[in-house]
């Protein structure tokens, strides 16, 4: 199985800083904004973004949560593969807040659709935005587009985009497999 490097560690770092700056432009002090990482892989990106905002840009008190969408997916109980649930950790209400969903790869849009349904258990947001590291733009099944994107990738259906995080995989990199 061959793999092509889409992003190196240095490129991932540059993109994370750009995404953090774009969030600051639109949300300033984040007083009415919450960040929600889509479990499992969006949680790594969400933690990194929050860390950059707090440490490099001195924006404190950013509310960060993690949302498990397993039981809200439209393919739940449809396949042979057993889905494993992750933990939802949202200890705040999203009522009338600006919510920024954070995920590593936007592919078909079905995960984001599930997240939109799942987040309603925590209130009705005033606005929802989407931040992704990788946007696979030609693969959508639903009309969902990111507000913030790290890199756009044109990959054919049987190609896979693999995002590696140093915390989990020992390196920061993105590969096309």
PDB file of C-alpha atoms in Angstrom:
ATOM      1  CA  UNK A   1       0.000   0.000   0.000  1.00  0.00           C
ATOM      2  CA  UNK A   2       1.614   3.251  -1.109  1.00  0.00           C
ATOM      3  CA  UNK A   3       1.047   6.522   0.651  1.00  0.00           C
ATOM      4  CA  UNK A   4       1.660  10.092  -0.349  1.00  0.00           C
ATOM      5  CA  UNK A   5       2.486  12.795   2.196  1.00  0.00           C
ATOM      6  CA  UNK A   6      -0.127  15.556   1.971  1.00  0.00           C
ATOM      7  CA  UNK A   7       1.057  17.548   4.998  1.00  0.00           C
ATOM      8  CA  UNK A   8       4.264  17.386   7.010  1.00  0.00           C
ATOM      9  CA  UNK A   9       4.504  18.234  10.696  1.00  0.00           C
ATOM     10  CA  UNK A  10       5.668  21.763   9.861  1.00  0.00           C
ATOM     11  CA  UNK A  11       2.775  22.289   7.429  1.00  0.00           C
ATOM     12  CA  UNK A  12       0.256  20.992   9.986  1.00  0.00           C
ATOM     13  CA  UNK A  13       1.634  23.479  12.536  1.00  0.00           C
ATOM     14  CA  UNK A  14       1.381  26.393  10.089  1.00  0.00           C
ATOM     15  CA  UNK A  15      -2.193  25.444   9.197  1.00  0.00           C
ATOM     16  CA  UNK A  16      -3.210  25.148  12.863  1.00  0.00           C
ATOM     17  CA  UNK A  17      -1.939  28.676  13.515  1.00  0.00           C
ATOM     18  CA  UNK A  18      -3.805  29.996  10.451  1.00  0.00           C
ATOM     19  CA  UNK A  19      -7.037  28.318  11.572  1.00  0.00           C
ATOM     20  CA  UNK A  20      -6.638  29.744  15.097  1.00  0.00           C
ATOM     21  CA  UNK A  21      -6.148  33.234  13.658  1.00  0.00           C
ATOM     22  CA  UNK A  22      -9.225  32.875  11.459  1.00  0.00           C
ATOM     23  CA  UNK A  23     -11.260  31.897  14.518  1.00  0.00           C
ATOM     24  CA  UNK A  24      -9.952  34.948  16.400  1.00  0.00           C
ATOM     25  CA  UNK A  25     -10.969  37.216  13.489  1.00  0.00           C
ATOM     26  CA  UNK A  26     -14.556  35.971  13.718  1.00  0.00           C
ATOM     27  CA  UNK A  27     -14.958  35.344  17.453  1.00  0.00           C
ATOM     28  CA  UNK A  28     -12.565  37.829  19.132  1.00  0.00           C
ATOM     29  CA  UNK A  29     -12.597  36.869  22.833  1.00  0.00           C
ATOM     30  CA  UNK A  30     -14.800  33.749  22.456  1.00  0.00           C
ATOM     31  CA  UNK A  31     -17.160  35.017  25.181  1.00  0.00           C
ATOM     32  CA  UNK A  32     -20.195  33.714  23.260  1.00  0.00           C
ATOM     33  CA  UNK A  33     -18.465  30.904  21.350  1.00  0.00           C
ATOM     34  CA  UNK A  34     -17.855  27.260  22.242  1.00  0.00           C
ATOM     35  CA  UNK A  35     -15.612  24.746  20.500  1.00  0.00           C
ATOM     36  CA  UNK A  36     -16.849  21.176  20.090  1.00  0.00           C
ATOM     37  CA  UNK A  37     -14.580  18.425  18.800  1.00  0.00           C
ATOM     38  CA  UNK A  38     -16.313  15.574  16.991  1.00  0.00           C
ATOM     39  CA  UNK A  39     -15.222  12.290  18.600  1.00  0.00           C
ATOM     40  CA  UNK A  40     -12.931  10.535  18.111  1.00  0.00           C
ATOM     41  CA  UNK A  41     -10.413  12.208  15.758  1.00  0.00           C
ATOM     42  CA  UNK A  42     -11.779  15.753  15.859  1.00  0.00           C
ATOM     43  CA  UNK A  43     -10.984  15.850  19.572  1.00  0.00           C
ATOM     44  CA  UNK A  44      -7.233  15.974  18.858  1.00  0.00           C
ATOM     45  CA  UNK A  45      -7.651  18.928  16.501  1.00  0.00           C
ATOM     46  CA  UNK A  46      -9.996  20.724  18.919  1.00  0.00           C
ATOM     47  CA  UNK A  47      -7.512  20.358  21.811  1.00  0.00           C
ATOM     48  CA  UNK A  48      -4.699  21.673  19.624  1.00  0.00           C
ATOM     49  CA  UNK A  49      -6.737  24.688  18.503  1.00  0.00           C
ATOM     50  CA  UNK A  50      -7.760  25.499  22.080  1.00  0.00           C
ATOM     51  CA  UNK A  51      -4.146  25.126  23.228  1.00  0.00           C
ATOM     52  CA  UNK A  52      -2.919  27.536  20.535  1.00  0.00           C
ATOM     53  CA  UNK A  53      -5.633  30.073  21.323  1.00  0.00           C
ATOM     54  CA  UNK A  54      -4.840  29.965  25.051  1.00  0.00           C
ATOM     55  CA  UNK A  55      -1.039  29.771  24.963  1.00  0.00           C
ATOM     56  CA  UNK A  56       0.038  31.569  21.793  1.00  0.00           C
ATOM     57  CA  UNK A  57      -2.790  34.105  21.478  1.00  0.00           C
ATOM     58  CA  UNK A  58      -3.638  34.529  25.192  1.00  0.00           C
ATOM     59  CA  UNK A  59      -7.369  33.907  24.857  1.00  0.00           C
ATOM     60  CA  UNK A  60      -8.513  32.346  28.098  1.00  0.00           C
ATOM     61  CA  UNK A  61     -11.728  30.685  29.256  1.00  0.00           C
ATOM     62  CA  UNK A  62     -12.483  29.004  25.937  1.00  0.00           C
ATOM     63  CA  UNK A  63     -15.199  26.428  26.443  1.00  0.00           C
ATOM     64  CA  UNK A  64     -14.251  23.117  24.829  1.00  0.00           C
ATOM     65  CA  UNK A  65     -16.375  20.011  24.598  1.00  0.00           C
ATOM     66  CA  UNK A  66     -16.307  16.676  22.814  1.00  0.00           C
ATOM     67  CA  UNK A  67     -19.336  15.188  21.076  1.00  0.00           C
ATOM     68  CA  UNK A  68     -19.894  11.504  20.318  1.00  0.00           C
ATOM     69  CA  UNK A  69     -22.159  11.067  17.283  1.00  0.00           C
ATOM     70  CA  UNK A  70     -22.186   7.255  17.090  1.00  0.00           C
ATOM     71  CA  UNK A  71     -25.877   6.755  17.874  1.00  0.00           C
ATOM     72  CA  UNK A  72     -26.966   9.713  15.740  1.00  0.00           C
ATOM     73  CA  UNK A  73     -25.356   8.431  12.518  1.00  0.00           C
ATOM     74  CA  UNK A  74     -27.689   7.456   9.683  1.00  0.00           C
ATOM     75  CA  UNK A  75     -25.651   4.289   9.126  1.00  0.00           C
ATOM     76  CA  UNK A  76     -25.930   3.146  12.754  1.00  0.00           C
ATOM     77  CA  UNK A  77     -26.804  -0.600  12.789  1.00  0.00           C
ATOM     78  CA  UNK A  78     -26.666  -0.817   8.994  1.00  0.00           C
ATOM     79  CA  UNK A  79     -23.321  -2.466   8.445  1.00  0.00           C
ATOM     80  CA  UNK A  80     -21.499  -5.528   9.608  1.00  0.00           C
ATOM     81  CA  UNK A  81     -18.960  -3.422  11.465  1.00  0.00           C
ATOM     82  CA  UNK A  82     -19.730  -2.866  15.142  1.00  0.00           C
ATOM     83  CA  UNK A  83     -19.497   0.825  15.954  1.00  0.00           C
ATOM     84  CA  UNK A  84     -17.726   1.787  19.153  1.00  0.00           C
ATOM     85  CA  UNK A  85     -19.074   4.764  21.033  1.00  0.00           C
ATOM     86  CA  UNK A  86     -16.816   7.424  22.502  1.00  0.00           C
ATOM     87  CA  UNK A  87     -17.515   9.722  25.406  1.00  0.00           C
ATOM     88  CA  UNK A  88     -19.437  12.963  25.072  1.00  0.00           C
ATOM     89  CA  UNK A  89     -17.977  15.606  27.363  1.00  0.00           C
ATOM     90  CA  UNK A  90     -19.945  18.825  27.188  1.00  0.00           C
ATOM     91  CA  UNK A  91     -20.363  20.469  30.581  1.00  0.00           C
ATOM     92  CA  UNK A  92     -21.995  23.647  29.305  1.00  0.00           C
ATOM     93  CA  UNK A  93     -25.182  24.625  27.503  1.00  0.00           C
ATOM     94  CA  UNK A  94     -24.991  25.670  23.868  1.00  0.00           C
ATOM     95  CA  UNK A  95     -28.229  27.635  24.093  1.00  0.00           C
ATOM     96  CA  UNK A  96     -27.812  30.888  22.105  1.00  0.00           C
ATOM     97  CA  UNK A  97     -24.046  30.266  21.735  1.00  0.00           C
ATOM     98  CA  UNK A  98     -21.984  30.215  18.584  1.00  0.00           C
ATOM     99  CA  UNK A  99     -20.818  26.621  18.175  1.00  0.00           C
ATOM    100  CA  UNK A 100     -17.737  25.714  16.163  1.00  0.00           C
ATOM    101  CA  UNK A 101     -17.679  22.016  15.292  1.00  0.00           C
ATOM    102  CA  UNK A 102     -14.136  20.739  14.793  1.00  0.00           C
ATOM    103  CA  UNK A 103     -13.276  17.568  12.866  1.00  0.00           C
ATOM    104  CA  UNK A 104     -10.174  16.252  11.155  1.00  0.00           C
ATOM    105  CA  UNK A 105     -11.621  15.295   7.733  1.00  0.00           C
ATOM    106  CA  UNK A 106     -14.822  16.393   6.006  1.00  0.00           C
ATOM    107  CA  UNK A 107     -15.759  13.622   3.609  1.00  0.00           C
ATOM    108  CA  UNK A 108     -19.450  12.868   2.916  1.00  0.00           C
ATOM    109  CA  UNK A 109     -20.916  15.328   5.442  1.00  0.00           C
ATOM    110  CA  UNK A 110     -22.834  12.602   7.265  1.00  0.00           C
ATOM    111  CA  UNK A 111     -20.831  12.971  10.495  1.00  0.00           C
ATOM    112  CA  UNK A 112     -21.592  16.684  10.624  1.00  0.00           C
ATOM    113  CA  UNK A 113     -25.256  15.984   9.960  1.00  0.00           C
ATOM    114  CA  UNK A 114     -25.233  13.596  12.945  1.00  0.00           C
ATOM    115  CA  UNK A 115     -23.432  16.217  15.058  1.00  0.00           C
ATOM    116  CA  UNK A 116     -26.106  18.811  14.250  1.00  0.00           C
ATOM    117  CA  UNK A 117     -28.734  16.425  15.604  1.00  0.00           C
ATOM    118  CA  UNK A 118     -26.686  15.327  18.630  1.00  0.00           C
ATOM    119  CA  UNK A 119     -25.810  18.839  19.822  1.00  0.00           C
ATOM    120  CA  UNK A 120     -29.483  19.738  20.214  1.00  0.00           C
ATOM    121  CA  UNK A 121     -29.467  17.769  23.473  1.00  0.00           C
ATOM    122  CA  UNK A 122     -27.394  20.622  24.912  1.00  0.00           C
ATOM    123  CA  UNK A 123     -29.550  23.511  23.711  1.00  0.00           C
ATOM    124  CA  UNK A 124     -30.218  25.450  20.538  1.00  0.00           C
ATOM    125  CA  UNK A 125     -27.124  27.240  19.219  1.00  0.00           C
ATOM    126  CA  UNK A 126     -27.519  30.703  17.736  1.00  0.00           C
ATOM    127  CA  UNK A 127     -25.084  29.735  14.989  1.00  0.00           C
ATOM    128  CA  UNK A 128     -23.022  26.702  13.956  1.00  0.00           C
ATOM    129  CA  UNK A 129     -19.732  26.794  12.068  1.00  0.00           C
ATOM    130  CA  UNK A 130     -17.451  24.002  10.889  1.00  0.00           C
ATOM    131  CA  UNK A 131     -13.653  23.840  11.084  1.00  0.00           C
ATOM    132  CA  UNK A 132     -11.824  20.942   9.414  1.00  0.00           C
ATOM    133  CA  UNK A 133      -8.181  20.155   8.807  1.00  0.00           C
ATOM    134  CA  UNK A 134      -8.892  18.363   5.504  1.00  0.00           C
ATOM    135  CA  UNK A 135     -11.790  19.036   3.131  1.00  0.00           C
ATOM    136  CA  UNK A 136     -12.424  16.253   0.601  1.00  0.00           C
ATOM    137  CA  UNK A 137     -14.611  18.508  -1.497  1.00  0.00           C
ATOM    138  CA  UNK A 138     -15.693  16.110  -4.269  1.00  0.00           C
ATOM    139  CA  UNK A 139     -17.059  13.434  -1.945  1.00  0.00           C
ATOM    140  CA  UNK A 140     -20.121  15.089  -0.390  1.00  0.00           C
ATOM    141  CA  UNK A 141     -23.403  13.252   0.026  1.00  0.00           C
ATOM    142  CA  UNK A 142     -24.976  16.219   1.823  1.00  0.00           C
ATOM    143  CA  UNK A 143     -24.755  19.972   1.147  1.00  0.00           C
ATOM    144  CA  UNK A 144     -22.315  20.687   3.982  1.00  0.00           C
ATOM    145  CA  UNK A 145     -19.287  22.966   3.565  1.00  0.00           C
ATOM    146  CA  UNK A 146     -16.618  24.042   6.065  1.00  0.00           C
ATOM    147  CA  UNK A 147     -16.304  27.631   7.265  1.00  0.00           C
ATOM    148  CA  UNK A 148     -12.628  27.051   8.048  1.00  0.00           C
ATOM    149  CA  UNK A 149     -10.472  24.551   6.184  1.00  0.00           C
ATOM    150  CA  UNK A 150      -6.842  23.668   6.553  1.00  0.00           C
ATOM    151  CA  UNK A 151      -6.299  22.041   3.176  1.00  0.00           C
ATOM    152  CA  UNK A 152      -8.562  21.013   0.340  1.00  0.00           C
ATOM    153  CA  UNK A 153      -7.836  17.560  -1.079  1.00  0.00           C
ATOM    154  CA  UNK A 154      -9.151  16.083  -4.293  1.00  0.00           C
ATOM    155  CA  UNK A 155      -9.123  12.331  -3.696  1.00  0.00           C
ATOM    156  CA  UNK A 156     -11.004   9.632  -5.562  1.00  0.00           C
ATOM    157  CA  UNK A 157     -13.523   7.509  -3.678  1.00  0.00           C
ATOM    158  CA  UNK A 158     -11.277   4.538  -2.858  1.00  0.00           C
ATOM    159  CA  UNK A 159      -8.418   6.724  -1.627  1.00  0.00           C
ATOM    160  CA  UNK A 160      -8.239   7.369   2.084  1.00  0.00           C
ATOM    161  CA  UNK A 161      -6.973  10.436   3.907  1.00  0.00           C
ATOM    162  CA  UNK A 162      -5.155   9.503   7.107  1.00  0.00           C
ATOM    163  CA  UNK A 163      -4.538  12.223   9.692  1.00  0.00           C
ATOM    164  CA  UNK A 164      -1.862  11.398  12.262  1.00  0.00           C
ATOM    165  CA  UNK A 165      -1.522  13.254  15.568  1.00  0.00           C
ATOM    166  CA  UNK A 166       1.615  13.068  17.693  1.00  0.00           C
ATOM    167  CA  UNK A 167      -0.489  12.385  20.814  1.00  0.00           C
ATOM    168  CA  UNK A 168      -1.964   9.229  19.278  1.00  0.00           C
ATOM    169  CA  UNK A 169       0.176   8.228  16.302  1.00  0.00           C
ATOM    170  CA  UNK A 170       3.598   9.557  17.247  1.00  0.00           C
ATOM    171  CA  UNK A 171       3.739  12.200  14.495  1.00  0.00           C
ATOM    172  CA  UNK A 172       1.797  15.100  13.029  1.00  0.00           C
ATOM    173  CA  UNK A 173       1.201  14.358   9.361  1.00  0.00           C
ATOM    174  CA  UNK A 174      -1.499  13.776   6.758  1.00  0.00           C
ATOM    175  CA  UNK A 175      -1.255  10.996   4.184  1.00  0.00           C
ATOM    176  CA  UNK A 176      -3.207   9.972   1.104  1.00  0.00           C
ATOM    177  CA  UNK A 177      -3.427   6.182   1.027  1.00  0.00           C
TER     178      UNK A 177
END
